mmCIF file with all atom_site columns, C-alpha atoms in Angstrom:
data_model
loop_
_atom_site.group_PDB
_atom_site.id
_atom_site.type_symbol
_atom_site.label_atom_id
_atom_site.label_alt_id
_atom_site.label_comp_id
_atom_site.label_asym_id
_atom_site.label_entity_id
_atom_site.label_seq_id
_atom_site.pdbx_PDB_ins_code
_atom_site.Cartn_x
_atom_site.Cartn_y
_atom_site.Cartn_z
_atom_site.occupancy
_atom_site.B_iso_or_equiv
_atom_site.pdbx_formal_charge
_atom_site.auth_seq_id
_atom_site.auth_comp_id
_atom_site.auth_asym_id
_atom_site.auth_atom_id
_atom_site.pdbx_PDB_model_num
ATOM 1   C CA . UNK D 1 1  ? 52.808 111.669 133.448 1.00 0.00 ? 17  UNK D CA 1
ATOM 2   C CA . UNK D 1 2  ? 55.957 113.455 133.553 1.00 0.00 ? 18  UNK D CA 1
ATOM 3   C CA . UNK D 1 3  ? 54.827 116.498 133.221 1.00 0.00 ? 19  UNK D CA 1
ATOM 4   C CA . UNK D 1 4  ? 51.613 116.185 135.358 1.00 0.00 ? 20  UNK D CA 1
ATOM 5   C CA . UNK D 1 5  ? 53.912 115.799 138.663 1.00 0.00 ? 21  UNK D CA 1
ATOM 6   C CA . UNK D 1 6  ? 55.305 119.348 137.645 1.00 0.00 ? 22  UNK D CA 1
ATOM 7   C CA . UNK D 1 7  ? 52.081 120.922 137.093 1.00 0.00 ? 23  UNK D CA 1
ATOM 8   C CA . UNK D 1 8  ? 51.118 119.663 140.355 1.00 0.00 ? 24  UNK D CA 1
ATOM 9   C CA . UNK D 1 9  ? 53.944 121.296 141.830 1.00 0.00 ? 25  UNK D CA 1
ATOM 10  C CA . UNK D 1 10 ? 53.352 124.333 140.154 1.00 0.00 ? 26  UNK D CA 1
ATOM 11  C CA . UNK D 1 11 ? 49.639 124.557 141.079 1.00 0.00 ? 27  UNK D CA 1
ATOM 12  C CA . UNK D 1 12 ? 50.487 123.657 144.802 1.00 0.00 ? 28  UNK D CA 1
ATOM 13  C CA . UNK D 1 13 ? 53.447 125.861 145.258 1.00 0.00 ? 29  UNK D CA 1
ATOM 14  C CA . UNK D 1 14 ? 52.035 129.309 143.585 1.00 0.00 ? 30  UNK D CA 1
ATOM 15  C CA . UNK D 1 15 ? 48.460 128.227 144.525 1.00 0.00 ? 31  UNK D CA 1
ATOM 16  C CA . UNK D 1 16 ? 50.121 128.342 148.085 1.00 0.00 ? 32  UNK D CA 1
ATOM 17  C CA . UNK D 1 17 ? 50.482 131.985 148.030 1.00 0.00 ? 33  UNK D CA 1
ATOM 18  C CA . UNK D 1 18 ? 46.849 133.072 147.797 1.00 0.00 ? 34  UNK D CA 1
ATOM 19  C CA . UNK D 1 19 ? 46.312 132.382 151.415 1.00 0.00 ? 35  UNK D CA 1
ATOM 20  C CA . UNK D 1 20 ? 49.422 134.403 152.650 1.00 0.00 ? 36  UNK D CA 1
ATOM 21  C CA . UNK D 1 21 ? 47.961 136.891 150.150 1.00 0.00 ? 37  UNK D CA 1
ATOM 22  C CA . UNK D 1 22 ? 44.668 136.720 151.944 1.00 0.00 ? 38  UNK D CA 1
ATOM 23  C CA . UNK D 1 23 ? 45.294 136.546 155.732 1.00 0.00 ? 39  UNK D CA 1
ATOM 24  C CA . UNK D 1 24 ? 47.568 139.639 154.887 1.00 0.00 ? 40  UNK D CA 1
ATOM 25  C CA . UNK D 1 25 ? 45.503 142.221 153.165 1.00 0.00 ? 41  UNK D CA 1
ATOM 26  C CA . UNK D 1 26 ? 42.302 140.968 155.316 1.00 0.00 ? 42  UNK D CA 1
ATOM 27  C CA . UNK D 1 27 ? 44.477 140.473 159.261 1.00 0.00 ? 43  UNK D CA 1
ATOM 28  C CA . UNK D 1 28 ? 47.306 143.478 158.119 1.00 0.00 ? 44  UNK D CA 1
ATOM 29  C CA . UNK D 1 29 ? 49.523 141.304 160.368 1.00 0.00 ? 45  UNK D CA 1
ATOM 30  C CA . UNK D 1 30 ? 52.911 140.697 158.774 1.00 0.00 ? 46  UNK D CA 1
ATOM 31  C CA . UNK D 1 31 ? 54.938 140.438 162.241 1.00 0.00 ? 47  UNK D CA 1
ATOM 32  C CA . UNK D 1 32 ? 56.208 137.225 161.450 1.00 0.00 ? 48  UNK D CA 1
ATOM 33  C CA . UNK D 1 33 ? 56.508 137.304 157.853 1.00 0.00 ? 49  UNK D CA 1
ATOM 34  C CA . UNK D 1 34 ? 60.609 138.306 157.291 1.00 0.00 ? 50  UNK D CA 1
ATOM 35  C CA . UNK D 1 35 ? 61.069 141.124 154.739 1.00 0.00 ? 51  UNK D CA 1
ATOM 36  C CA . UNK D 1 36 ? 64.493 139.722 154.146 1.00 0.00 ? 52  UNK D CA 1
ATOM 37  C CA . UNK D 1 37 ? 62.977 136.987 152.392 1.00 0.00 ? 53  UNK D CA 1
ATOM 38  C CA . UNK D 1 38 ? 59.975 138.173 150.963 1.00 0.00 ? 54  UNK D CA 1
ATOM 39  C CA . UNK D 1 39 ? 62.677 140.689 149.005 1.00 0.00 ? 55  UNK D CA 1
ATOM 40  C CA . UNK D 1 40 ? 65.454 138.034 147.786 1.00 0.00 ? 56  UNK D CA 1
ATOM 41  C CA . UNK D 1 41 ? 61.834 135.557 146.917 1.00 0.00 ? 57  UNK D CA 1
ATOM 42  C CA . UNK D 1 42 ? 59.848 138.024 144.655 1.00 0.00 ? 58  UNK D CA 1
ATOM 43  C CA . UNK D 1 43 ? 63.363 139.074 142.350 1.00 0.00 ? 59  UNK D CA 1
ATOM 44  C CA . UNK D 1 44 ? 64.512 135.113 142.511 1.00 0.00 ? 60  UNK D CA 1
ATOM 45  C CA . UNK D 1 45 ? 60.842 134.486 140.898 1.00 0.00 ? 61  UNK D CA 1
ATOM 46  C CA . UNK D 1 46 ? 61.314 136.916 138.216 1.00 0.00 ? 62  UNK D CA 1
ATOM 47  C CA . UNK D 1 47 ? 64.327 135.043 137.612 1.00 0.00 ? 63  UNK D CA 1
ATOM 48  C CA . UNK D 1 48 ? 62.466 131.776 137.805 1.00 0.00 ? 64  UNK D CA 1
ATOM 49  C CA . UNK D 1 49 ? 60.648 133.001 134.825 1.00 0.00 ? 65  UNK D CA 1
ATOM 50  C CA . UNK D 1 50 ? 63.574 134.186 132.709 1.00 0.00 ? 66  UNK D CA 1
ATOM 51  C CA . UNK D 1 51 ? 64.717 130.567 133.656 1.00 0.00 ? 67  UNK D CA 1
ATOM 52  C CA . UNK D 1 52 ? 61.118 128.822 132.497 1.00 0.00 ? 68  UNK D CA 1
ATOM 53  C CA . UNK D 1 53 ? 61.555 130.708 128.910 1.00 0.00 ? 69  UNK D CA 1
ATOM 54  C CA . UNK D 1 54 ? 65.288 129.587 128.486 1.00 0.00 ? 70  UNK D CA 1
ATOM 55  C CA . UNK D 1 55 ? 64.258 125.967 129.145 1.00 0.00 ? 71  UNK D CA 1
ATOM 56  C CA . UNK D 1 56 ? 61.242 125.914 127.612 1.00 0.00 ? 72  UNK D CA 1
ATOM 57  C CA . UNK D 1 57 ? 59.190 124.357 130.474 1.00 0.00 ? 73  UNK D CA 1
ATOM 58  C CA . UNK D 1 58 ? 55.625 125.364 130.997 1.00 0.00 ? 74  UNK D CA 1
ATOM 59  C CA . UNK D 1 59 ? 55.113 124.082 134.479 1.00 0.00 ? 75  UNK D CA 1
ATOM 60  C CA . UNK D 1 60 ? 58.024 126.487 135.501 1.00 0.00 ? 76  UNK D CA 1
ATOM 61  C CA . UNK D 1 61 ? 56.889 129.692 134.073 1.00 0.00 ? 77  UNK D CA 1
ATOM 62  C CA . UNK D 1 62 ? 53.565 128.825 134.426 1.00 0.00 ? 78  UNK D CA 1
ATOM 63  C CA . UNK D 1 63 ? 54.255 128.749 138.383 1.00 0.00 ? 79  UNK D CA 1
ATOM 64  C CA . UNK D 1 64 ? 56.203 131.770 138.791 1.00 0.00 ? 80  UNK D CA 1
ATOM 65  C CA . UNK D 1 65 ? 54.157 134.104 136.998 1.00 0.00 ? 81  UNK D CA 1
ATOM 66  C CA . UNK D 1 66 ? 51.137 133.254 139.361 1.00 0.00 ? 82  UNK D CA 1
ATOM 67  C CA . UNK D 1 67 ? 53.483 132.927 142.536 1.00 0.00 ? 83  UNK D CA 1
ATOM 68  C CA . UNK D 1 68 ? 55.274 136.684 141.309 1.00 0.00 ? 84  UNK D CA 1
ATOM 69  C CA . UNK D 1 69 ? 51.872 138.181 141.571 1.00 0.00 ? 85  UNK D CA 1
ATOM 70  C CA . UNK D 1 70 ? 50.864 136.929 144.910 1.00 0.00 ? 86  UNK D CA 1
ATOM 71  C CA . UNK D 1 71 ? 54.097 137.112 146.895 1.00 0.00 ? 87  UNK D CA 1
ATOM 72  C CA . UNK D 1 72 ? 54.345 140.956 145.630 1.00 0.00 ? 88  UNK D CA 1
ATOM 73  C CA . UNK D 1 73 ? 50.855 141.163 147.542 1.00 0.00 ? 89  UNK D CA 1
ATOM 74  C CA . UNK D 1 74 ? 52.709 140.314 150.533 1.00 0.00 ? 90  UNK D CA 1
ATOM 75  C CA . UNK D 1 75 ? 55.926 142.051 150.342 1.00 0.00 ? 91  UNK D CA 1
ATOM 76  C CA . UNK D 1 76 ? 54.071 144.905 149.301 1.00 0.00 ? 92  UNK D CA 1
ATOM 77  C CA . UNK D 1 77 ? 51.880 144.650 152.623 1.00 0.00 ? 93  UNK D CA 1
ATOM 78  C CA . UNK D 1 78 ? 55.267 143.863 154.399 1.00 0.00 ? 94  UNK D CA 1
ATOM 79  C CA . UNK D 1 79 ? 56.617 146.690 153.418 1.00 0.00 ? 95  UNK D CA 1
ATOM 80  C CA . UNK D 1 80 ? 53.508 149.122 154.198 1.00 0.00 ? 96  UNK D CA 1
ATOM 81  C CA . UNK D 1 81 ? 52.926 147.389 157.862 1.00 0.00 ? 97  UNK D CA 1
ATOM 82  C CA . UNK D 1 82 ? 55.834 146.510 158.965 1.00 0.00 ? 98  UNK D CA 1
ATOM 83  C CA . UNK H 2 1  ? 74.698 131.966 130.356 1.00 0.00 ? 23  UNK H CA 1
ATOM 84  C CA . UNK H 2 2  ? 71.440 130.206 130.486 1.00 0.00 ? 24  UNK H CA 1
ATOM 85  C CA . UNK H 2 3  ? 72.025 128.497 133.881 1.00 0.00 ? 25  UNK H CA 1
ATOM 86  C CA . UNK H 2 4  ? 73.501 131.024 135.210 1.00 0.00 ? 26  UNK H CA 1
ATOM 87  C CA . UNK H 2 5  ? 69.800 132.605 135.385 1.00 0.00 ? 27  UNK H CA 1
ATOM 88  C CA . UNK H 2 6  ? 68.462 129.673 136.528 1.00 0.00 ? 28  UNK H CA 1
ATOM 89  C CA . UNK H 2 7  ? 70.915 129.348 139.317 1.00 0.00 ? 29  UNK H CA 1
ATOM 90  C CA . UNK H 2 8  ? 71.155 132.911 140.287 1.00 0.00 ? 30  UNK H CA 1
ATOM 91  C CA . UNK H 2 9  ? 67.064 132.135 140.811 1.00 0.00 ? 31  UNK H CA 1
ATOM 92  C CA . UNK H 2 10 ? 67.517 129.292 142.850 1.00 0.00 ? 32  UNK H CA 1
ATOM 93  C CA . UNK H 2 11 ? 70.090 130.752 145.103 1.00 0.00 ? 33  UNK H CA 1
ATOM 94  C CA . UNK H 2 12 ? 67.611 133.933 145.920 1.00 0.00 ? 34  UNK H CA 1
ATOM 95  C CA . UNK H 2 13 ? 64.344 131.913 146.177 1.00 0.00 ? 35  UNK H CA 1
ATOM 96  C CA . UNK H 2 14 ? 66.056 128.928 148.263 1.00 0.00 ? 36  UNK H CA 1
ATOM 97  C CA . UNK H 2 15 ? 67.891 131.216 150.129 1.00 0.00 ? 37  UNK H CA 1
ATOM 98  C CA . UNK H 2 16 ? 64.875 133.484 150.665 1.00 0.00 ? 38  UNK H CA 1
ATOM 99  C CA . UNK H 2 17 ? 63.680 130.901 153.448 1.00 0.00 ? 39  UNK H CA 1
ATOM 100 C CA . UNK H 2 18 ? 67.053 131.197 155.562 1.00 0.00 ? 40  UNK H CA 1
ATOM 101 C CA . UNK H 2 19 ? 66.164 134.448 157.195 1.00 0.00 ? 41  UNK H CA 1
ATOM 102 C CA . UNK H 2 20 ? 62.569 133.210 157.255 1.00 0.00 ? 42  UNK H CA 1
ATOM 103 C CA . UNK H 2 21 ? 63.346 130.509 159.102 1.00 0.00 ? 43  UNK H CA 1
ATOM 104 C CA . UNK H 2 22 ? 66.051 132.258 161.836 1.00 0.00 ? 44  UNK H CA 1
ATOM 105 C CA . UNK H 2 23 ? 63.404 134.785 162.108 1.00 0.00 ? 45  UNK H CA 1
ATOM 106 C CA . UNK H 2 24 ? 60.692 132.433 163.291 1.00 0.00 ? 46  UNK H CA 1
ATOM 107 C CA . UNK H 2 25 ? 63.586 130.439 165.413 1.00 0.00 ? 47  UNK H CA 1
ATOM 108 C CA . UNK H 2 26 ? 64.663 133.758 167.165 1.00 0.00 ? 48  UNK H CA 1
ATOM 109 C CA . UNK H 2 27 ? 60.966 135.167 167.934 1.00 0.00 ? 49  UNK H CA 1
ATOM 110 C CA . UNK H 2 28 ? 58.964 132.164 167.912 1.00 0.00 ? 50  UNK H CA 1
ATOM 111 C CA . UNK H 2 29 ? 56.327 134.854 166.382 1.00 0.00 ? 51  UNK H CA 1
ATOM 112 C CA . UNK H 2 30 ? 54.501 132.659 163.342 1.00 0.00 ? 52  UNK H CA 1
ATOM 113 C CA . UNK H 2 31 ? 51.430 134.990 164.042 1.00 0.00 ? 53  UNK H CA 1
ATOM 114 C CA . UNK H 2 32 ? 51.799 136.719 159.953 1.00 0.00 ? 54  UNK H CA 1
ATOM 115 C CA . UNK H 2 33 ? 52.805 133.143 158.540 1.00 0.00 ? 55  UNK H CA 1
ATOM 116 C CA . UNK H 2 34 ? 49.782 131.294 157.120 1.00 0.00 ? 56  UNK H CA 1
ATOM 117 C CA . UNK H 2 35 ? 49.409 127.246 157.915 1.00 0.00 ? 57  UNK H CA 1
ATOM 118 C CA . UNK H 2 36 ? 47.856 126.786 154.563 1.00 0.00 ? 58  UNK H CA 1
ATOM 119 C CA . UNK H 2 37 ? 50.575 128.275 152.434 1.00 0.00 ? 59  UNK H CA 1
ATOM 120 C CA . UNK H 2 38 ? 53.413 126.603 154.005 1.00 0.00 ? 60  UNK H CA 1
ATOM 121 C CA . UNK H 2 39 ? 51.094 123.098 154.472 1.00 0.00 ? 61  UNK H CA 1
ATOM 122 C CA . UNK H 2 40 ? 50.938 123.067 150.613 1.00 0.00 ? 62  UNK H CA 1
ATOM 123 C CA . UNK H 2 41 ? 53.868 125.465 150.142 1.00 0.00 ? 63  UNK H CA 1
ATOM 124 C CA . UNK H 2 42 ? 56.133 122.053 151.356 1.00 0.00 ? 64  UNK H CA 1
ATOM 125 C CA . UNK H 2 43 ? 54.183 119.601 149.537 1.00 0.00 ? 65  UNK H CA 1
ATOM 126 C CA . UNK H 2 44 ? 54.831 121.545 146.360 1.00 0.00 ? 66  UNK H CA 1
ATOM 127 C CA . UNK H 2 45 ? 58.188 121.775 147.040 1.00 0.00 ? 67  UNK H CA 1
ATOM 128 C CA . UNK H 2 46 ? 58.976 117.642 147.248 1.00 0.00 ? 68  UNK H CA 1
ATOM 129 C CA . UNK H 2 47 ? 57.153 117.692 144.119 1.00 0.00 ? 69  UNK H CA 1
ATOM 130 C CA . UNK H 2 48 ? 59.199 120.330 142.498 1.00 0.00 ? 70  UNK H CA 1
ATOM 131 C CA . UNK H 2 49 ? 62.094 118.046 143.413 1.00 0.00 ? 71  UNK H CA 1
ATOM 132 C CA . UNK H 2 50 ? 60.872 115.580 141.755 1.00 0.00 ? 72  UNK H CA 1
ATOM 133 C CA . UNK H 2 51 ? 59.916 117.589 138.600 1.00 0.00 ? 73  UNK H CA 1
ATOM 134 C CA . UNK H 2 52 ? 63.904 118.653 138.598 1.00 0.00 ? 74  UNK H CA 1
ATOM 135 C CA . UNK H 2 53 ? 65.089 114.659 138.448 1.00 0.00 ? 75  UNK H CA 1
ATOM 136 C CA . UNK H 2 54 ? 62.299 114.105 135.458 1.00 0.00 ? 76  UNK H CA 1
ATOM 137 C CA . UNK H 2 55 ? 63.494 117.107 133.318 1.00 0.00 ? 77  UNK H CA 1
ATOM 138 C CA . UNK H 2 56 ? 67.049 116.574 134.296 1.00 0.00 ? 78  UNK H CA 1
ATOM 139 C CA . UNK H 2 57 ? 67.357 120.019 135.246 1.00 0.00 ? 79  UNK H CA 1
ATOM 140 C CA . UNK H 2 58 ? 69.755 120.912 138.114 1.00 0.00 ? 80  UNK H CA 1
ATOM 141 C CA . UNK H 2 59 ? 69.010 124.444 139.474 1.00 0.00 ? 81  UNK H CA 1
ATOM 142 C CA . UNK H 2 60 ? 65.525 122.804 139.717 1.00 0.00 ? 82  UNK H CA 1
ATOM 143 C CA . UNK H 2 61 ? 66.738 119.400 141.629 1.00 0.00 ? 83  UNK H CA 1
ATOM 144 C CA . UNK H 2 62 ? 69.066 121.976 143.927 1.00 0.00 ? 84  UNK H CA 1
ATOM 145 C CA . UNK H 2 63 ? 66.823 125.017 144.566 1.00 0.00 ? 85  UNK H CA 1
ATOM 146 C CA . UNK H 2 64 ? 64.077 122.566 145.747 1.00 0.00 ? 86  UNK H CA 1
ATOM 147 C CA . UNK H 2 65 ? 65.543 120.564 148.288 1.00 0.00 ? 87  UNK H CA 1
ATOM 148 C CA . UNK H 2 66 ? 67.149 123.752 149.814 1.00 0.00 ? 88  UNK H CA 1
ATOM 149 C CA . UNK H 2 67 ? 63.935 125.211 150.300 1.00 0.00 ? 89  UNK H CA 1
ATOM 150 C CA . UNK H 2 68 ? 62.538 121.916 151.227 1.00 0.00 ? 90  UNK H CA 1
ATOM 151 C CA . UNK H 2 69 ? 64.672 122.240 154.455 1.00 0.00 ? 91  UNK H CA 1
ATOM 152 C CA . UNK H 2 70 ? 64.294 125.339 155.466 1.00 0.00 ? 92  UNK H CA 1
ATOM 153 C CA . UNK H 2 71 ? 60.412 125.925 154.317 1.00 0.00 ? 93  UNK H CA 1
ATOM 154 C CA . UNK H 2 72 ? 60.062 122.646 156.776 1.00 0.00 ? 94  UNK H CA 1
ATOM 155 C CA . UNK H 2 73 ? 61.406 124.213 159.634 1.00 0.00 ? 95  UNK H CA 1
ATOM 156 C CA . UNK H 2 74 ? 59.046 127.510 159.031 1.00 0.00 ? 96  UNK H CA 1
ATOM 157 C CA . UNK H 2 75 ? 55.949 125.015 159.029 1.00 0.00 ? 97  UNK H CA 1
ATOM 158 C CA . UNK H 2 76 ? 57.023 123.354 162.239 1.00 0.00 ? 98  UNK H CA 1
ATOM 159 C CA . UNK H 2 77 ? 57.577 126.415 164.122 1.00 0.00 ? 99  UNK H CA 1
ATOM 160 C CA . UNK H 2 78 ? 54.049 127.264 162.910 1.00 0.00 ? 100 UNK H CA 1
ATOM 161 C CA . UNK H 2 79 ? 52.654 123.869 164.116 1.00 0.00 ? 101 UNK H CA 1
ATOM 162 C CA . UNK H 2 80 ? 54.197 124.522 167.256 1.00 0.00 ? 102 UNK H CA 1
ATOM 163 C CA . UNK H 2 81 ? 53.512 128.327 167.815 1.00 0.00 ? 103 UNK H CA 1
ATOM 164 C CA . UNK H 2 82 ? 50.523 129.174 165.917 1.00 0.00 ? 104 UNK H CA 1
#
């Protein structure tokens, strides 16, 4: 159980970054989206990882793999239509 | 040293969602910002908090309900100006 409630976080949370990865590449409209934080998120995910092996806990590094690949799909679009 | 990681992650992907959310307060422009990620993105993130008081793991427990706050006030303004 305990670690279901993680995996469900982890699914929902990186899952969550497909569609921003989607209505980027396909709408090329990042006006709102804040470079700032796109920037600060995709290196505090890498950390997230490092973090994940330390302590051992799928769900974590599990979740930030997936999430470091799509929110580099939108910083990198960020970044090339600003 | 292990923490450290772990915190330094939290602090950059909490804090990631500060200038997100001034940035959407300022311009009121949520025209990039997709419903879908932030609708699950939020729902994720209570779970994640809940994950962190399971595992007993505080960077998890403190990165989450940062980003609960300010990842809520990103999906409002894109309730309210989509």
């Amino acid at each position: 159980m305990t670690q279901y409630i993680g995996m469900v976080a982890a699914v929902l949370t990186s899952a969550s970054f497909i569609p921003q990865a989607i209505q980027v590449i396909k709408t090329k409209d990042t006006s709102g989206i804040s470079l700032s934080m796109y920037s600060m998120f995709v290196l505090g995910v890498a950390l997230w990882t490092v973090h994940g092996f330390i302590i051992n806990d799928l769900a974590v590094i599990f979740a930030n793999i997936v999430t470091f690949f799509f929110a580099s799909i939108v910083l990198g679009y960020k970044i090339k239509y600003k």
